[in-house]
């Protein structure tokens, strides 16, 4: 971005990651959320629910006419082929998804995903017309060693595609030690990391990087959402546990109402 240019207005995104939770009966959480959103006078953010792939079509139908978009939690890099148990970005799109999370720390840890794998998945998302939510974040050990910014810089360099734009890509900063633990970094720490991510994005993508959404994720709940969402360069949240119940998730979205 040229010096002196005004920072772009960014519409925040509050995204729920249901992980391996949810059965057909969970559709009531989406209809409950839709009802709450409809009653709100003005919702100043986009809203996304990423259920297990088995529920994408059903929840897409349930969310019809509401503000809620539906997304996947992972995709294979290929469009089709002999990859038992995997699901492609094209399949997610066909089922009704508009987004896909890639490089979540649980996939990096449980499935050995490298930055190169994550980048290939982000490319697949773009190929299929999905917005890729690319996750980065340091472990507690890396944080204690003072390596947070170095680790995140490396993950961004390796995981983002060269063609990424603000429309096709969202970055989610999720400190691994904050996921599902009830612990969060201080607002100051979040501000430092998000400022560094913004600088990196602007350095690599220029104006597109200035407009890209950077989400914070890790133990966001209704009681801390307003403080975390007010941090400069925090353009929304990626929420795990607290996205499973409409009431809690709406409580987080309320930071933008
Ligand atoms: C996540 O897994 O993306 C996450 C942020 O989880 P939680 O909100 O439960 O910490």
Tab-separated table of C-alpha atoms and ligand atoms in Angstrom:
chain	number	residue	atom	x	y	z
A	1	UNK	CA	0.000	0.000	0.000
A	2	UNK	CA	1.378	3.409	-0.963
A	3	UNK	CA	2.493	5.605	1.937
A	4	UNK	CA	-0.211	7.981	3.134
A	5	UNK	CA	-3.001	5.855	1.629
A	6	UNK	CA	-5.975	5.326	3.932
A	7	UNK	CA	-6.400	1.810	5.322
A	8	UNK	CA	-9.336	0.053	3.625
A	9	UNK	CA	-12.593	-0.648	5.464
A	10	UNK	CA	-12.684	-4.337	6.218
A	11	UNK	CA	-15.887	-6.245	6.964
A	12	UNK	CA	-15.126	-8.595	9.836
A	13	UNK	CA	-15.818	-12.323	9.678
A	14	UNK	CA	-16.886	-14.443	12.632
A	15	UNK	CA	-16.373	-18.076	11.700
A	16	UNK	CA	-17.340	-21.166	13.684
A	17	UNK	CA	-15.309	-24.363	13.384
A	18	UNK	CA	-17.413	-27.251	14.642
A	19	UNK	CA	-14.517	-29.703	14.227
A	20	UNK	CA	-15.682	-33.351	14.565
A	21	UNK	CA	-18.915	-32.378	16.290
A	22	UNK	CA	-22.482	-32.277	15.100
A	23	UNK	CA	-25.211	-34.587	13.857
A	24	UNK	CA	-28.314	-33.791	11.823
A	25	UNK	CA	-30.030	-32.626	15.018
A	26	UNK	CA	-27.456	-29.811	15.225
A	27	UNK	CA	-29.338	-28.003	12.455
A	28	UNK	CA	-31.337	-26.384	15.268
A	29	UNK	CA	-28.214	-24.427	16.248
A	30	UNK	CA	-28.083	-22.910	12.757
A	31	UNK	CA	-31.792	-22.085	12.709
A	32	UNK	CA	-31.461	-20.662	16.237
A	33	UNK	CA	-28.539	-18.522	15.135
A	34	UNK	CA	-30.423	-17.375	12.030
A	35	UNK	CA	-33.368	-16.320	14.218
A	36	UNK	CA	-31.120	-14.319	16.531
A	37	UNK	CA	-29.343	-12.647	13.601
A	38	UNK	CA	-32.652	-11.747	11.971
A	39	UNK	CA	-33.803	-10.024	15.150
A	40	UNK	CA	-30.623	-7.942	15.411
A	41	UNK	CA	-30.967	-4.502	13.913
A	42	UNK	CA	-27.598	-4.442	12.220
A	43	UNK	CA	-24.980	-7.170	12.122
A	44	UNK	CA	-21.652	-5.590	11.261
A	45	UNK	CA	-19.794	-8.748	10.312
A	46	UNK	CA	-20.063	-11.748	8.020
A	47	UNK	CA	-21.013	-15.008	9.717
A	48	UNK	CA	-19.754	-18.460	8.797
A	49	UNK	CA	-20.342	-21.955	10.179
A	50	UNK	CA	-17.939	-24.759	9.221
A	51	UNK	CA	-19.568	-28.058	10.204
A	52	UNK	CA	-18.288	-31.557	9.420
A	53	UNK	CA	-18.574	-32.231	5.672
A	54	UNK	CA	-21.519	-34.581	6.303
A	55	UNK	CA	-23.646	-31.593	7.342
A	56	UNK	CA	-22.721	-29.011	4.719
A	57	UNK	CA	-25.702	-29.575	2.398
A	58	UNK	CA	-28.172	-29.814	5.249
A	59	UNK	CA	-26.935	-26.680	6.988
A	60	UNK	CA	-26.754	-24.773	3.723
A	61	UNK	CA	-30.459	-25.488	3.345
A	62	UNK	CA	-31.131	-24.588	6.987
A	63	UNK	CA	-29.264	-21.279	6.577
A	64	UNK	CA	-31.198	-20.292	3.435
A	65	UNK	CA	-32.370	-16.683	3.551
A	66	UNK	CA	-30.103	-15.884	6.506
A	67	UNK	CA	-26.743	-14.167	6.777
A	68	UNK	CA	-24.998	-17.431	7.594
A	69	UNK	CA	-22.497	-18.841	5.099
A	70	UNK	CA	-21.361	-22.450	5.287
A	71	UNK	CA	-17.807	-23.743	4.911
A	72	UNK	CA	-15.651	-26.863	5.065
A	73	UNK	CA	-12.889	-27.622	7.562
A	74	UNK	CA	-10.318	-29.056	5.162
A	75	UNK	CA	-9.927	-30.150	1.543
A	76	UNK	CA	-7.603	-32.275	-0.558
A	77	UNK	CA	-5.317	-30.492	-3.021
A	78	UNK	CA	-6.629	-32.513	-5.969
A	79	UNK	CA	-10.032	-32.079	-7.571
A	80	UNK	CA	-10.753	-35.837	-7.661
A	81	UNK	CA	-8.982	-39.177	-7.701
A	82	UNK	CA	-7.843	-42.159	-5.655
A	83	UNK	CA	-7.718	-40.560	-2.204
A	84	UNK	CA	-9.907	-42.676	0.047
A	85	UNK	CA	-11.648	-40.698	2.737
A	86	UNK	CA	-10.596	-37.310	1.407
A	87	UNK	CA	-12.814	-34.576	0.075
A	88	UNK	CA	-11.971	-32.031	-2.613
A	89	UNK	CA	-12.599	-28.308	-2.674
A	90	UNK	CA	-14.866	-28.856	-5.689
A	91	UNK	CA	-16.964	-31.301	-3.639
A	92	UNK	CA	-17.286	-28.805	-0.797
A	93	UNK	CA	-18.344	-26.137	-3.269
A	94	UNK	CA	-20.853	-28.513	-4.844
A	95	UNK	CA	-22.304	-29.265	-1.390
A	96	UNK	CA	-22.879	-25.560	-0.719
A	97	UNK	CA	-19.677	-24.346	0.922
A	98	UNK	CA	-18.303	-20.895	0.202
A	99	UNK	CA	-15.211	-21.164	2.407
A	100	UNK	CA	-12.759	-23.800	3.588
A	101	UNK	CA	-10.389	-23.765	6.552
A	102	UNK	CA	-6.901	-24.981	5.647
A	103	UNK	CA	-3.849	-25.556	7.820
A	104	UNK	CA	-5.665	-25.686	11.148
A	105	UNK	CA	-3.121	-26.596	13.815
A	106	UNK	CA	-4.999	-29.823	14.550
A	107	UNK	CA	-4.492	-30.895	10.941
A	108	UNK	CA	-0.882	-29.738	10.960
A	109	UNK	CA	-0.304	-31.815	14.130
A	110	UNK	CA	-2.587	-34.838	13.577
A	111	UNK	CA	-2.012	-35.242	9.839
A	112	UNK	CA	1.522	-33.925	9.472
A	113	UNK	CA	0.457	-31.115	7.171
A	114	UNK	CA	3.346	-28.895	6.134
A	115	UNK	CA	3.204	-25.334	4.846
A	116	UNK	CA	3.540	-26.754	1.325
A	117	UNK	CA	0.504	-29.015	1.878
A	118	UNK	CA	-1.485	-26.097	3.223
A	119	UNK	CA	-0.517	-23.918	0.284
A	120	UNK	CA	-1.605	-26.632	-2.172
A	121	UNK	CA	-4.940	-26.840	-0.362
A	122	UNK	CA	-5.352	-23.056	-0.487
A	123	UNK	CA	-4.646	-23.227	-4.233
A	124	UNK	CA	-7.301	-25.930	-4.537
A	125	UNK	CA	-9.771	-23.738	-2.670
A	126	UNK	CA	-9.159	-20.876	-5.083
A	127	UNK	CA	-9.430	-23.209	-8.080
A	128	UNK	CA	-12.859	-24.315	-6.836
A	129	UNK	CA	-14.039	-20.780	-6.077
A	130	UNK	CA	-13.853	-21.111	-2.290
A	131	UNK	CA	-12.396	-18.583	0.112
A	132	UNK	CA	-9.441	-20.187	1.922
A	133	UNK	CA	-9.093	-19.488	5.642
A	134	UNK	CA	-5.396	-20.144	6.160
A	135	UNK	CA	-4.472	-20.840	9.798
A	136	UNK	CA	-1.137	-20.014	11.405
A	137	UNK	CA	0.008	-20.040	15.012
A	138	UNK	CA	2.845	-20.871	17.351
A	139	UNK	CA	3.044	-23.642	19.960
A	140	UNK	CA	3.602	-22.808	23.609
A	141	UNK	CA	7.203	-23.972	23.360
A	142	UNK	CA	7.840	-21.660	20.418
A	143	UNK	CA	6.177	-18.801	22.253
A	144	UNK	CA	8.284	-19.391	25.368
A	145	UNK	CA	11.392	-19.404	23.184
A	146	UNK	CA	10.418	-15.980	21.789
A	147	UNK	CA	9.896	-17.425	18.308
A	148	UNK	CA	6.279	-16.425	17.725
A	149	UNK	CA	6.840	-13.886	14.961
A	150	UNK	CA	9.494	-15.999	13.249
A	151	UNK	CA	7.220	-19.061	13.222
A	152	UNK	CA	4.250	-17.127	11.918
A	153	UNK	CA	6.333	-15.376	9.272
A	154	UNK	CA	7.513	-18.767	8.026
A	155	UNK	CA	3.998	-20.213	7.991
A	156	UNK	CA	2.636	-17.225	6.078
A	157	UNK	CA	5.465	-17.354	3.546
A	158	UNK	CA	4.953	-21.080	2.974
A	159	UNK	CA	1.174	-21.430	3.242
A	160	UNK	CA	-0.239	-18.481	1.311
A	161	UNK	CA	-0.524	-18.701	-2.464
A	162	UNK	CA	1.093	-16.010	-4.594
A	163	UNK	CA	-2.288	-15.261	-6.169
A	164	UNK	CA	-4.008	-14.640	-2.815
A	165	UNK	CA	-6.307	-11.618	-2.710
A	166	UNK	CA	-8.518	-10.112	-0.035
A	167	UNK	CA	-11.513	-11.771	-1.702
A	168	UNK	CA	-10.023	-15.259	-1.901
A	169	UNK	CA	-8.042	-15.471	1.314
A	170	UNK	CA	-8.513	-14.952	5.031
A	171	UNK	CA	-5.681	-15.429	7.533
A	172	UNK	CA	-6.488	-16.847	10.975
A	173	UNK	CA	-3.949	-16.370	13.758
A	174	UNK	CA	-4.501	-19.133	16.291
A	175	UNK	CA	-1.888	-19.622	18.997
A	176	UNK	CA	-1.888	-23.415	19.425
A	177	UNK	CA	-1.665	-23.107	23.212
A	178	UNK	CA	-4.860	-21.020	23.283
A	179	UNK	CA	-7.018	-23.472	21.326
A	180	UNK	CA	-9.550	-25.201	23.560
A	181	UNK	CA	-7.640	-24.296	26.718
A	182	UNK	CA	-9.551	-21.265	27.979
A	183	UNK	CA	-6.280	-19.297	27.831
A	184	UNK	CA	-5.818	-16.309	25.534
A	185	UNK	CA	-2.919	-13.973	24.820
A	186	UNK	CA	-3.252	-10.447	26.185
A	187	UNK	CA	-4.798	-7.852	23.881
A	188	UNK	CA	-1.302	-6.320	23.563
A	189	UNK	CA	0.196	-9.612	22.444
A	190	UNK	CA	-2.602	-10.140	19.917
A	191	UNK	CA	-2.047	-6.584	18.636
A	192	UNK	CA	1.683	-7.224	18.140
A	193	UNK	CA	1.155	-10.448	16.200
A	194	UNK	CA	-1.668	-9.065	14.064
A	195	UNK	CA	0.378	-5.949	13.251
A	196	UNK	CA	3.258	-8.168	12.150
A	197	UNK	CA	0.902	-10.290	10.022
A	198	UNK	CA	-0.544	-7.143	8.419
A	199	UNK	CA	2.939	-5.865	7.639
A	200	UNK	CA	3.842	-9.174	6.030
A	201	UNK	CA	0.628	-9.243	3.975
A	202	UNK	CA	1.072	-5.660	2.778
A	203	UNK	CA	4.728	-6.368	1.949
A	204	UNK	CA	3.788	-9.338	-0.189
A	205	UNK	CA	0.362	-8.451	-1.611
A	206	UNK	CA	0.234	-4.639	-1.446
A	207	UNK	CA	-3.312	-3.243	-1.332
A	208	UNK	CA	-4.787	-6.742	-1.329
A	209	UNK	CA	-2.752	-7.503	1.783
A	210	UNK	CA	-4.007	-4.328	3.426
A	211	UNK	CA	-7.596	-5.449	2.827
A	212	UNK	CA	-7.195	-9.122	3.799
A	213	UNK	CA	-9.081	-10.232	6.891
A	214	UNK	CA	-6.971	-11.412	9.805
A	215	UNK	CA	-8.991	-13.425	12.334
A	216	UNK	CA	-7.968	-14.199	15.879
A	217	UNK	CA	-8.746	-17.722	17.136
A	218	UNK	CA	-8.194	-19.502	20.447
A	219	UNK	CA	-10.672	-19.641	23.348
A	220	UNK	CA	-12.833	-16.792	22.071
A	221	UNK	CA	-16.076	-16.680	24.035
A	222	UNK	CA	-18.884	-14.189	24.624
A	223	UNK	CA	-17.111	-12.740	27.672
A	224	UNK	CA	-13.828	-11.892	25.904
A	225	UNK	CA	-14.998	-11.315	22.313
A	226	UNK	CA	-15.553	-7.560	22.534
A	227	UNK	CA	-12.061	-6.942	23.935
A	228	UNK	CA	-10.319	-9.202	21.427
A	229	UNK	CA	-12.323	-7.940	18.434
A	230	UNK	CA	-11.450	-4.329	19.340
A	231	UNK	CA	-7.714	-4.986	18.908
A	232	UNK	CA	-6.267	-3.199	15.845
A	233	UNK	CA	-5.930	-5.505	12.814
A	234	UNK	CA	-8.278	-8.090	14.312
A	235	UNK	CA	-10.941	-8.486	11.646
A	236	UNK	CA	-13.029	-11.174	13.265
A	237	UNK	CA	-12.695	-14.519	14.994
A	238	UNK	CA	-12.295	-18.208	14.311
A	239	UNK	CA	-14.209	-19.947	17.059
A	240	UNK	CA	-14.164	-23.616	18.055
A	241	UNK	CA	-16.011	-24.754	21.179
A	242	UNK	CA	-18.125	-21.639	21.603
A	243	UNK	CA	-19.510	-21.918	18.049
A	244	UNK	CA	-21.386	-25.128	18.782
A	245	UNK	CA	-24.289	-23.496	20.580
A	246	UNK	CA	-26.266	-20.729	18.861
A	247	UNK	CA	-26.511	-18.714	22.048
A	248	UNK	CA	-22.747	-18.666	22.672
A	249	UNK	CA	-21.859	-18.060	19.041
A	250	UNK	CA	-24.345	-15.218	18.837
A	251	UNK	CA	-22.812	-13.816	22.027
A	252	UNK	CA	-19.484	-13.590	20.178
A	253	UNK	CA	-21.048	-12.146	17.016
A	254	UNK	CA	-22.628	-9.536	19.309
A	255	UNK	CA	-19.208	-7.849	19.478
A	256	UNK	CA	-20.200	-6.528	16.023
A	257	UNK	CA	-23.833	-5.667	16.779
B	1	LIG	C1	-10.176	-23.578	16.830
B	1	LIG	O1	-9.989	-24.767	16.961
B	1	LIG	O2	-10.095	-23.054	15.703
B	1	LIG	C2	-10.478	-22.799	18.018
B	1	LIG	C3	-10.279	-21.520	17.973
B	1	LIG	O3	-10.950	-23.482	19.096
B	1	LIG	P1	-11.478	-22.861	20.490
B	1	LIG	O4	-12.297	-21.647	20.160
B	1	LIG	O5	-12.297	-23.947	21.092
B	1	LIG	O6	-10.277	-22.504	21.280
